Coordinates of C-alpha atoms and ligand atoms in Angstrom, one line a residue:
X3 CA -141.0 107.1 147.2
X4 CA -142.1 103.5 145.9
X5 CA -141.1 103.4 142.3
X6 CA -142.3 99.9 142.0
X7 CA -145.8 101.0 142.7
X8 CA -145.7 103.7 140.0
X9 CA -144.4 101.0 137.5
X10 CA -147.1 98.6 138.5
X11 CA -149.9 101.2 138.4
X12 CA -149.1 102.6 135.1
X13 CA -147.3 100.0 133.2
X14 CA -148.5 96.9 134.9
X15 CA -145.0 95.4 135.4
X16 CA -144.2 93.8 138.8
X17 CA -140.7 94.5 138.9
X18 CA -138.0 96.6 137.3
X19 CA -135.5 95.1 134.8
X20 CA -131.8 95.2 135.8
X21 CA -130.6 98.7 136.0
X22 CA -134.0 100.5 135.4
X23 CA -134.6 101.5 139.1
X24 CA -131.1 102.7 139.8
X25 CA -131.3 104.9 136.5
X26 CA -134.7 106.4 137.4
X27 CA -133.4 107.2 140.9
X28 CA -130.4 108.9 139.5
X29 CA -132.4 111.0 137.1
X30 CA -135.0 111.9 139.8
X31 CA -132.1 113.1 142.0
X32 CA -131.2 115.5 139.3
X33 CA -127.9 113.9 138.0
X34 CA -127.1 113.6 134.3
X35 CA -126.8 110.1 133.0
X36 CA -125.7 107.9 130.2
X37 CA -127.5 104.6 130.0
X38 CA -126.4 101.9 127.8
X39 CA -128.8 99.0 127.7
X40 CA -129.3 96.4 125.0
X41 CA -132.1 96.5 122.5
X42 CA -135.3 95.3 124.4
X43 CA -133.6 96.2 127.7
X44 CA -136.3 98.6 128.5
X45 CA -135.0 102.0 128.0
X46 CA -138.2 103.7 127.5
X47 CA -139.4 103.0 131.0
X48 CA -136.1 104.6 132.3
X49 CA -137.3 108.0 131.1
X50 CA -141.1 107.5 131.1
X51 CA -141.2 106.9 134.8
X52 CA -139.2 110.0 135.8
X53 CA -141.3 112.0 133.4
X54 CA -144.4 111.0 135.4
X55 CA -142.8 112.0 138.5
X56 CA -141.3 115.3 137.6
X57 CA -143.7 118.2 137.8
X58 CA -142.7 120.0 134.7
X59 CA -142.5 118.8 131.1
X60 CA -140.2 116.0 129.9
X61 CA -138.8 116.3 126.3
X62 CA -137.9 113.0 124.7
X63 CA -135.7 113.4 121.5
X64 CA -136.0 110.4 119.3
X65 CA -134.7 109.9 115.6
X66 CA -137.8 108.2 114.3
X67 CA -141.1 109.6 113.6
X68 CA -143.0 106.3 113.2
X69 CA -141.8 105.2 116.5
X70 CA -143.2 108.2 118.3
X71 CA -146.7 107.6 117.4
X72 CA -146.5 104.1 118.8
X73 CA -144.9 105.3 122.0
X74 CA -147.4 108.1 122.5
X75 CA -150.3 105.7 121.8
X76 CA -148.9 103.2 124.5
X77 CA -148.5 106.0 126.9
X78 CA -151.9 107.5 126.3
X79 CA -153.4 104.1 126.8
X80 CA -151.6 103.6 130.1
X81 CA -153.0 106.9 131.2
X82 CA -149.9 109.1 130.8
X83 CA -150.6 112.3 128.9
X84 CA -148.2 112.4 126.1
X85 CA -147.9 114.0 122.6
X86 CA -145.4 114.4 119.9
X87 CA -144.5 117.1 117.4
X88 CA -142.8 116.3 114.0
X89 CA -143.1 117.1 110.4
X90 CA -145.7 114.4 109.8
X91 CA -148.4 116.5 111.7
X92 CA -150.8 118.9 110.1
X93 CA -150.5 122.4 111.3
X94 CA -153.7 122.0 113.2
X95 CA -152.5 119.0 115.2
X96 CA -149.2 120.8 115.7
X97 CA -150.6 123.7 117.4
X98 CA -153.1 121.6 119.2
X99 CA -150.3 119.6 120.8
X100 CA -148.3 122.9 121.5
X101 CA -151.4 124.3 123.1
X102 CA -151.5 121.2 125.4
X103 CA -147.9 121.6 126.2
X104 CA -148.5 125.2 127.2
X105 CA -151.5 124.5 129.4
X106 CA -149.3 121.8 131.1
X107 CA -151.6 119.1 130.1
X108 CA -148.9 117.0 128.8
X109 CA -146.1 115.3 130.9
X110 CA -144.1 113.9 127.9
X111 CA -143.4 115.5 124.6
X112 CA -141.6 113.5 121.8
X113 CA -139.8 115.4 119.2
X114 CA -137.4 114.7 116.3
X115 CA -134.1 116.4 116.6
X116 CA -134.7 118.6 113.5
X117 CA -137.3 120.4 115.6
X118 CA -134.6 121.8 117.8
X119 CA -133.1 123.8 115.0
X120 CA -136.3 125.6 114.5
X121 CA -136.2 129.1 116.2
X122 CA -139.9 129.4 116.7
X123 CA -139.8 126.0 118.5
X124 CA -137.0 127.3 120.9
X125 CA -139.1 130.6 121.6
X126 CA -142.2 128.4 122.4
X127 CA -140.1 126.2 124.8
X128 CA -138.6 129.0 126.6
X129 CA -141.7 129.8 128.4
X130 CA -142.2 126.3 129.5
X131 CA -140.8 124.6 132.4
X132 CA -138.8 121.6 131.2
X133 CA -137.5 119.4 134.0
X134 CA -135.9 116.7 132.0
X135 CA -134.6 116.0 128.5
X136 CA -134.2 112.4 127.4
X137 CA -132.1 111.6 124.3
X138 CA -133.0 108.2 122.9
X139 CA -130.7 106.5 120.4
X140 CA -128.1 108.8 121.5
X141 CA -125.3 107.1 119.4
X142 CA -126.8 109.2 116.5
X143 CA -125.0 112.1 117.9
X144 CA -121.7 110.6 117.2
X145 CA -119.8 110.4 113.9
X146 CA -118.1 107.2 115.1
X147 CA -121.4 105.5 115.5
X148 CA -123.2 103.7 112.8
X149 CA -126.3 105.9 112.4
X150 CA -124.8 109.5 112.6
X151 CA -127.8 112.1 112.5
X152 CA -126.4 115.7 112.2
X153 CA -129.3 117.5 113.8
X154 CA -128.4 115.6 117.1
X155 CA -125.6 118.0 117.2
X156 CA -128.3 120.8 117.8
X157 CA -129.3 119.3 121.1
X158 CA -126.6 121.0 123.0
X159 CA -127.2 124.3 121.5
X160 CA -130.9 124.1 122.2
X161 CA -130.3 123.3 125.8
X162 CA -127.8 126.1 126.3
X163 CA -130.4 128.6 125.3
X164 CA -132.9 127.4 128.0
X165 CA -133.0 129.5 131.2
X166 CA -132.8 126.6 133.5
X167 CA -130.9 123.6 132.4
X168 CA -133.0 120.5 132.7
X169 CA -131.6 117.1 133.9
X170 CA -130.3 115.2 130.8
X171 CA -130.1 111.6 130.1
X172 CA -128.8 109.9 127.1
X173 CA -129.8 106.2 126.1
X174 CA -128.4 103.9 123.5
X175 CA -128.1 100.2 122.9
X176 CA -124.9 100.2 121.0
X177 CA -121.9 102.1 121.9
X178 CA -118.3 101.4 121.9
X179 CA -116.0 103.3 124.4
X180 CA -115.2 105.9 121.7
X181 CA -119.0 106.5 121.0
X182 CA -119.8 106.8 124.7
X183 CA -117.1 109.5 125.3
X184 CA -118.4 111.2 122.1
X185 CA -122.0 111.2 123.4
X186 CA -120.9 112.8 126.7
X187 CA -118.9 115.4 124.9
X188 CA -121.4 116.3 122.2
X189 CA -124.3 116.5 124.5
X190 CA -122.1 118.2 127.2
X191 CA -123.5 116.0 129.9
X192 CA -122.5 117.2 133.2
X193 CA -120.7 114.7 135.5
X194 CA -123.0 111.8 134.2
X195 CA -123.6 108.7 136.0
X196 CA -122.9 105.9 133.5
X197 CA -124.9 102.7 133.6
X198 CA -123.9 100.0 131.4
X199 CA -126.1 96.9 131.4
X200 CA -125.3 93.5 130.1
X201 CA -125.7 93.4 126.4
X202 CA -126.6 89.7 126.6
X203 CA -129.9 88.7 125.1
X204 CA -130.1 85.1 126.5
X205 CA -133.4 84.4 124.7
X206 CA -131.8 84.8 121.4
X207 CA -130.1 81.8 119.7
X208 CA -127.3 83.0 117.5
X209 CA -126.5 80.9 114.5
X210 CA -124.0 81.3 111.7
X211 CA -124.5 79.1 108.7
X212 CA -122.9 78.8 105.2
X213 CA -125.4 76.9 103.2
X214 CA -124.7 75.7 99.6
X215 CA -128.0 77.2 98.5
X216 CA -129.0 80.3 100.5
X217 CA -132.4 80.6 99.0
X218 CA -133.3 77.0 99.8
X219 CA -132.0 77.5 103.4
X220 CA -134.0 80.6 103.8
X221 CA -137.1 78.8 102.8
X222 CA -136.4 76.1 105.3
X223 CA -136.0 78.7 108.1
X224 CA -139.2 80.7 107.5
X225 CA -142.8 79.6 108.1
X226 CA -146.2 81.2 107.7
X227 CA -146.9 82.3 111.2
X228 CA -143.7 83.6 113.0
X229 CA -142.8 87.2 112.6
X230 CA -139.5 87.2 110.7
X231 CA -137.2 90.0 109.4
X232 CA -134.9 89.1 106.5
X233 CA -132.0 91.5 106.0
X234 CA -130.2 91.6 102.6
X235 CA -127.4 93.9 101.5
X236 CA -128.8 95.5 98.4
X237 CA -132.1 96.9 97.2
X238 CA -132.0 94.5 94.2
X239 CA -131.5 91.5 96.4
X240 CA -134.4 92.6 98.6
X241 CA -136.6 92.9 95.7
X242 CA -135.6 89.5 94.2
X243 CA -136.1 87.8 97.4
X244 CA -139.5 89.3 97.9
X245 CA -140.5 88.1 94.4
X246 CA -139.1 84.6 95.2
X247 CA -140.9 84.3 98.6
X248 CA -144.0 85.7 97.2
X249 CA -144.1 83.1 94.4
X250 CA -143.7 80.5 97.1
X251 CA -146.8 81.6 98.7
X252 CA -145.5 83.6 101.6
X253 CA -147.3 86.7 102.9
X254 CA -144.4 89.1 102.8
X255 CA -143.5 92.8 102.5
X256 CA -140.2 94.5 101.5
X257 CA -138.6 97.8 102.6
X258 CA -135.7 99.8 101.4
X259 CA -134.7 103.5 100.9
X260 CA -135.6 103.4 97.2
X261 CA -139.2 103.0 97.9
X262 CA -141.5 106.1 98.3
X263 CA -142.3 107.3 101.8
X264 CA -145.9 105.9 101.5
X265 CA -144.7 102.6 100.3
X266 CA -142.3 102.3 103.2
X267 CA -144.9 103.3 105.7
X268 CA -147.4 100.8 104.2
X269 CA -144.9 98.0 104.2
X270 CA -144.0 98.9 107.9
X271 CA -147.7 98.9 108.9
X272 CA -148.4 95.6 107.3
X273 CA -145.6 94.0 109.3
X274 CA -146.4 95.8 112.5
X275 CA -150.2 95.1 112.2
X276 CA -149.5 91.4 111.4
X277 CA -151.0 91.6 108.0
X278 CA -147.8 89.9 106.8
X279 CA -145.3 88.0 108.9
X280 CA -142.2 88.4 106.7
X281 CA -140.3 91.6 106.2
X282 CA -137.5 91.7 103.7
X283 CA -135.4 94.7 104.0
X284 CA -132.1 96.5 103.7
X285 CA -130.5 98.0 106.9
X286 CA -132.7 101.1 106.3
X287 CA -135.3 99.1 108.1
X288 CA -135.6 98.7 111.8
X289 CA -135.0 101.7 114.1
X290 CA -138.4 102.9 113.6
X291 CA -140.1 99.6 114.5
X292 CA -140.8 98.4 118.0
X293 CA -142.5 95.1 117.1
X294 CA -141.8 92.9 120.3
X295 CA -142.8 89.5 118.9
X296 CA -140.2 89.0 116.1
X297 CA -139.2 85.4 116.4
X298 CA -136.4 85.4 113.7
X299 CA -133.9 87.9 112.3
X300 CA -132.2 86.3 109.4
X301 CA -129.3 88.0 107.6
X302 CA -129.0 86.9 104.0
X303 CA -125.7 88.6 103.5
X304 CA -122.8 89.3 106.0
X305 CA -123.2 92.9 107.4
X306 CA -120.3 95.3 107.3
X307 CA -119.6 95.4 111.0
X308 CA -120.6 93.6 114.3
X309 CA -122.2 96.6 115.8
X310 CA -124.9 96.8 113.1
X311 CA -125.2 93.1 113.2
X312 CA -125.9 93.0 116.9
X313 CA -128.4 95.9 116.6
X314 CA -130.3 94.3 113.8
X315 CA -130.2 90.8 115.4
X316 CA -131.4 92.3 118.7
X317 CA -134.7 93.1 117.0
X318 CA -135.7 89.5 117.6
X319 CA -137.4 88.6 120.8
X320 CA -137.9 91.8 122.6
X321 CA -140.8 90.1 124.5
X322 CA -138.2 87.9 126.2
X323 CA -139.5 84.7 124.5
X324 CA -137.2 82.3 122.6
X325 CA -136.1 83.7 119.2
X326 CA -133.4 83.2 116.8
X327 CA -130.8 85.4 115.0
X328 CA -129.3 83.6 112.0
X329 CA -126.5 84.8 109.7
X330 CA -126.5 83.0 106.4
X331 CA -123.0 83.6 104.9
X332 CA -121.4 82.7 101.5
X333 CA -118.0 83.0 100.3
X334 CA -119.1 85.7 97.9
X335 CA -120.1 87.9 101.0
X336 CA -116.4 88.6 101.8
X337 CA -115.4 89.5 98.3
X338 CA -118.4 91.6 97.9
X339 CA -117.9 93.5 101.3
X340 CA -114.2 94.1 100.4
X341 CA -115.2 95.5 97.2
X342 CA -117.9 97.8 98.7
X343 CA -115.5 99.3 101.2
X344 CA -112.8 99.7 98.7
X345 CA -113.3 103.5 98.3
X346 CA -114.4 104.2 101.8
X347 CA -112.6 107.2 103.5
X348 CA -113.5 105.9 106.9
X349 CA -110.2 104.6 108.5
X350 CA -112.0 102.1 110.7
X351 CA -114.0 100.5 108.1
X352 CA -111.4 97.8 107.5
X353 CA -111.1 97.0 111.1
X354 CA -114.8 96.7 111.6
X355 CA -115.0 94.4 108.6
X356 CA -112.4 92.2 110.0
X357 CA -114.1 91.7 113.3
X358 CA -117.2 90.8 111.2
X359 CA -115.4 88.2 109.2
X360 CA -113.9 86.8 112.3
X361 CA -117.4 86.3 113.7
X362 CA -118.5 84.2 110.6
X363 CA -115.4 82.0 110.7
X364 CA -115.6 81.5 114.4
X365 CA -115.8 78.0 115.7
X366 CA -116.2 78.8 119.5
X367 CA -119.1 80.3 121.3
X368 CA -120.6 83.1 119.2
X369 CA -122.2 84.8 122.1
X370 CA -118.9 85.1 124.1
X371 CA -117.4 86.7 121.0
X372 CA -120.2 89.2 120.5
X373 CA -120.3 90.1 124.2
X374 CA -116.5 90.3 124.3
X375 CA -116.6 92.9 121.4
X376 CA -118.8 95.1 123.7
X377 CA -116.5 94.6 126.5
X378 CA -118.3 91.9 128.6
X379 CA -116.9 88.7 129.6
X380 CA -118.9 85.5 130.0
X381 CA -117.4 82.9 132.3
X382 CA -118.8 80.0 130.4
X383 CA -120.0 79.1 126.9
X384 CA -123.6 80.1 126.3
X385 CA -125.0 76.8 125.3
X386 CA -127.4 78.7 123.0
X387 CA -125.6 79.3 119.9
X388 CA -124.9 77.2 116.8
X389 CA -121.4 76.8 117.9
X390 CA -122.1 75.6 121.4
X391 CA -124.6 73.3 119.9
X392 CA -121.6 72.2 117.7
X393 CA -122.6 72.4 114.1
X394 CA -119.0 73.0 112.7
X395 CA -115.5 71.6 112.9
X396 CA -112.2 72.9 111.7
X397 CA -110.2 71.4 108.8
X398 CA -106.6 72.1 107.9
X399 CA -106.5 73.3 104.1
X400 CA -102.9 74.6 104.0
X401 CA -102.0 72.1 101.2
X402 CA -104.9 73.0 99.0
X403 CA -104.5 76.7 99.8
X404 CA -100.8 76.4 98.5
X405 CA -102.0 74.8 95.3
X406 CA -104.5 77.6 94.8
X407 CA -102.1 80.4 95.4
X408 CA -99.4 79.1 93.1
X409 CA -101.9 78.4 90.5
X410 CA -103.0 82.1 90.7
X411 CA -99.4 83.2 90.5
X412 CA -99.0 80.9 87.3
X413 CA -102.1 82.4 85.8
X414 CA -100.1 85.7 85.7
X415 CA -103.2 87.9 85.1
X416 CA -106.0 88.5 87.8
X417 CA -109.1 86.5 87.4
X418 CA -112.3 85.9 89.4
X419 CA -113.2 83.1 91.7
X420 CA -115.1 81.2 88.9
X421 CA -112.0 81.0 86.6
X422 CA -109.6 80.0 89.4
X423 CA -111.9 77.4 90.4
X424 CA -112.2 75.9 86.9
X425 CA -108.4 75.8 86.5
X426 CA -107.6 74.0 89.7
X427 CA -110.5 71.6 89.2
X428 CA -109.3 70.9 85.6
X429 CA -112.3 72.0 83.6
X430 CA -111.1 72.7 80.0
X431 CA -113.8 75.1 79.0
X432 CA -113.3 77.6 76.2
X433 CA -112.1 80.5 78.4
X434 CA -109.5 78.2 80.1
X435 CA -108.4 77.1 76.6
X436 CA -108.2 80.5 75.4
X437 CA -105.5 81.3 78.0
X438 CA -103.8 78.0 77.5
X439 CA -104.4 77.2 81.2
X440 CA -104.5 73.5 80.7
X441 CA -100.7 73.7 80.2
X442 CA -100.3 74.9 83.7
X443 CA -98.7 72.3 86.2
X444 CA -101.5 73.2 88.7
X445 CA -104.3 72.5 86.3
X446 CA -106.7 70.0 87.7
X447 CA -104.6 69.4 90.9
X448 CA -107.7 69.8 93.0
X449 CA -110.2 67.9 90.9
X450 CA -111.4 65.8 93.8
X451 CA -112.3 68.9 95.9
X452 CA -115.9 70.1 95.5
X453 CA -116.3 73.7 94.2
X454 CA -117.7 74.9 97.4
X455 CA -114.5 73.8 99.3
X456 CA -112.3 75.7 96.9
X457 CA -114.4 78.8 97.0
X458 CA -114.2 78.6 100.8
X459 CA -110.5 78.4 100.7
X460 CA -110.4 81.4 98.2
X461 CA -112.7 83.5 100.5
X462 CA -110.7 82.6 103.6
X463 CA -107.5 83.5 101.9
X464 CA -109.1 86.9 101.0
X465 CA -110.5 87.3 104.5
X466 CA -107.1 86.9 106.0
X467 CA -105.3 89.1 103.5
X468 CA -103.3 86.5 101.5
X469 CA -105.4 87.6 98.4
X470 CA -106.8 91.0 97.7
X471 CA -109.7 92.0 95.5
X472 CA -109.0 94.6 92.7
X473 CA -111.6 97.0 91.2
X474 CA -112.8 94.4 88.7
X475 CA -113.4 91.9 91.5
X476 CA -110.5 89.7 90.4
X477 CA -108.1 88.2 93.0
X478 CA -104.4 89.1 93.5
X479 CA -101.8 87.3 95.6
X480 CA -100.3 89.5 98.2
X481 CA -96.9 89.7 99.7
X482 CA -98.3 88.0 102.8
X483 CA -99.1 84.9 100.9
X484 CA -95.5 83.8 101.1
X485 CA -96.0 82.6 104.5
X486 CA -98.6 80.1 103.4
X487 CA -96.5 79.0 100.4
X488 CA -93.5 78.4 102.5
X489 CA -95.7 76.6 105.1
X490 CA -94.8 79.1 107.9
X491 CA -98.5 79.7 108.3
X492 CA -101.3 77.3 108.3
X493 CA -104.8 77.8 106.9
X494 CA -108.0 76.2 108.3
X495 CA -111.5 76.5 107.4
X496 CA -114.8 75.6 109.1
X497 CA -116.9 72.9 107.8
X498 CA -120.3 71.7 108.8
X499 CA -120.4 68.5 110.7
X500 CA -122.6 65.7 109.3
X501 CA -125.3 65.5 111.8
X502 CA -128.5 63.6 111.5
X503 CA -131.4 65.9 110.5
X504 CA -132.9 67.2 113.7
X505 CA -136.7 67.2 114.0
X506 CA -137.8 70.9 113.8
X507 CA -139.2 72.1 116.9
X508 CA -141.3 75.0 117.8
X509 CA -139.3 78.0 118.7
X510 CA -141.6 79.9 120.8
X511 CA -141.2 78.8 124.4
X512 CA -144.8 78.9 125.2
X513 CA -144.1 77.5 128.8
X514 CA -147.8 76.7 129.1
X515 CA -149.4 73.3 129.2
X516 CA -150.4 72.1 125.9
X517 CA -154.1 72.2 126.9
X518 CA -153.8 75.9 127.6
X519 CA -152.5 76.6 124.1
X520 CA -156.1 76.8 122.7
X521 CA -156.9 79.4 125.3
X522 CA -153.7 81.4 124.4
X523 CA -154.9 81.3 120.7
X524 CA -158.4 82.5 121.8
X525 CA -156.8 85.4 123.7
X526 CA -154.7 86.3 120.7
X527 CA -157.8 86.2 118.6
X528 CA -159.7 88.6 120.9
X529 CA -156.6 90.9 121.0
X530 CA -156.4 90.9 117.3
X531 CA -160.1 91.9 117.0
X532 CA -159.6 94.7 119.4
X533 CA -156.5 95.9 117.7
X534 CA -158.2 96.0 114.4
X535 CA -161.2 98.0 115.9
X536 CA -158.8 100.4 117.4
X537 CA -156.4 100.5 114.6
X538 CA -153.3 99.9 116.6
X539 CA -150.7 97.1 116.4
X540 CA -151.8 94.2 118.5
X541 CA -148.8 94.4 121.0
X542 CA -149.9 97.9 121.9
X543 CA -152.9 96.3 123.6
X544 CA -151.0 93.5 125.4
X545 CA -147.8 91.8 124.3
X546 CA -147.5 88.1 124.0
X547 CA -146.0 87.7 127.4
X548 CA -149.1 89.1 129.0
X549 CA -151.3 86.8 126.9
X550 CA -149.2 83.8 128.1
X551 CA -149.6 84.9 131.7
X552 CA -153.3 85.2 131.2
X553 CA -153.4 81.6 129.7
X554 CA -151.4 80.2 132.5
X555 CA -153.0 82.1 135.5
X556 CA -156.5 82.4 134.1
X557 CA -157.6 85.5 135.9
X558 CA -161.5 85.9 136.0
X559 CA -161.9 88.9 138.4
X560 CA -160.7 92.4 138.0
X561 CA -158.2 92.1 140.9
X562 CA -156.7 88.9 139.4
X563 CA -156.6 90.5 136.0
X564 CA -154.4 93.4 137.6
X565 CA -151.8 90.9 138.6
X566 CA -151.0 90.0 135.1
X567 CA -147.6 91.2 133.8
X568 CA -148.0 94.2 131.5
X569 CA -151.5 95.1 132.9
X570 CA -151.7 98.5 134.6
X571 CA -154.8 100.3 136.0
X572 CA -155.8 102.0 132.8
X573 CA -155.5 98.9 130.6
X574 CA -157.2 96.8 133.2
X575 CA -160.2 99.1 133.4
X576 CA -160.4 99.2 129.6
X577 CA -159.9 95.5 128.8
X578 CA -160.5 93.2 131.8
X579 CA -164.0 92.3 130.8
X580 CA -163.0 91.5 127.3
X581 CA -160.2 89.2 128.2
X582 CA -161.7 87.5 131.4
X583 CA -164.8 86.6 129.2
X584 CA -162.5 84.7 126.9
X585 CA -161.0 82.9 129.8
X586 CA -164.5 82.2 131.3
X587 CA -165.6 80.8 128.0
X588 CA -162.7 78.6 127.8
X589 CA -163.3 77.2 131.4
X590 CA -166.9 76.6 130.6
X591 CA -165.9 74.6 127.4
X592 CA -163.3 72.7 129.4
X593 CA -165.5 71.7 132.3
X594 CA -168.4 70.6 129.8
X595 CA -166.0 68.4 127.9
X596 CA -164.8 66.5 131.0
Ligands
LIG607 P1 -135.4 99.4 124.3 O1 -135.8 100.7 124.0 O2 -134.4 99.3 125.4 O3 -135.0 98.5 123.1 P2 -138.2 99.1 125.2 O4 -138.1 100.2 126.1 O5 -138.8 99.2 123.9 O6 -136.7 98.6 125.0 O7 -138.7 97.8 126.0 C1 -138.8 96.5 125.4 C2 -139.9 95.8 126.0 O8 -139.8 95.5 127.3 C3 -141.3 96.6 125.9 O9 -142.3 95.7 125.4 C4 -141.4 97.0 127.3 O10 -142.8 97.3 127.6 C5 -141.0 95.9 128.0 N1 -140.4 96.1 129.4 C6 -139.6 97.2 129.7 N2 -139.5 97.3 131.1 C7 -140.1 96.2 131.6 C8 -140.2 95.7 132.9 N3 -139.7 96.2 134.0 N4 -140.9 94.5 133.1 C9 -141.6 93.9 132.0 N5 -141.4 94.4 130.7 C10 -140.7 95.5 130.6
LIG608 MG1 -136.0 102.1 122.5

């Protein structure tokens, strides 16, 4: 069977992405499978194509309700009968969908895992021929993963009660070896084929930056037309950033678990439907959104682990166009992260944090480090991260570190960063005087050093375990610090190179000639009108990549239109006139102006 034809006919894609075809073939041959593909790697196609070709029903288990509606809308638009059942449906629509399943009208049914714990649902499904079960975001089944979802554990029970066991395939973007084994075990996959695709996202430029003023830096990074997600580590921070940016005139929305269900839904829709281009959120935001044209993902704080970071950062550039993932990090982030994990019972939390801290202090290729963490080894530096583009250099600060450590020892009690900084800088303010710290031999020894440098050294000492944070966020010297004090170990920090201010350039790789940009804009305009009329997000009609292709190739006939990436038969029938009209109008304008 020619799978490429099926892909082209229904989805309008000319070729499979790496791994997709082999995965689909394996599933169609009836073998279980575990597929690990990066975010944006195209996992959905891997189960949607088999679903089309199996004669019975395909169940897709997915954790997020909001995602289902989009996927089902997209499929229906492509001419693939699909539906979903979840708690958001009225009982009327619920039974209507169930009816469609029973009369075999639907090929694909999306459900949330909670549904499987429902006995009535099990009874309903027992009479239906299910050929295939796809488990999306399969890492949710594992406690070792970062999004454990207890009802994923019900999947195996459910499957074991079906008369005929369907083929099963599990998909995820992030899984360490431990999590992979756990997925196979928890879902009881039978002799699964395992596909691991490269995690590399070459179109995302990774940057780590330690700005003196995060908010000012953030404002330099954002603009009024690129879709951007800003992650911060607390609800309070999210709200204050929202207020700040709104005051500065940005169209933005915010999202965190403390908002009501309706508020979250509205915030998400505003972003999805391009009513605002900036979303400020805690890590609660993301899994349910499938917006493909996010150009920047900015982390305002350092996340707790690299897996979450990579997953969140990966929400940039799913359309394959140039995008950026920027981590803004400050000395306080480490102290705060340490403080937050203080009481955690998870034995791995400290190790995970260490890996993350290492990342922010790295001076070599960021992508190599990220990929190595997921077990992939790049042969060369990526030349598309802030470090390959050399923004930093290392400076030896052992001497200053020794002064700071001995000063803390002389201060006898535990103090926070600010106080320690005042003493080594020699600022005789009232608190310093209260404690008689002007008398210490270390008072003012670092008066020539900027505060930021001292705080960087303190946070680096904390990161490497020479200092620890107590429950009052004060710093204590550890046993390990001896090796620095005696000069056995050295300490270095990363400082920004002085470089001439680069001219900001447009990030989106339009890869079309400048004169075609106005056509591209006109096509976007038409898409946005259609999206509004149909009440769907713009990318569900066509994504940016398809519009770029249209601007470049300028199809005017139906057959030409069908050759555009992302244009399948159903969408071509529906939209070819709308879009080729825009192209013809453009050509007429061009010709008359020549
Ligand atoms: P994932 O679930 O792995 O994060 P998706 O399935 O959401 O990724 O796919 C990401 C984007 O890539 C979607 O816009 C999808 O339509 C597109 N895509 C998937 N497969 C192909 C392909 N073979 N050719 C072109 N685009 C594709
Ligand atoms: Mg997905």
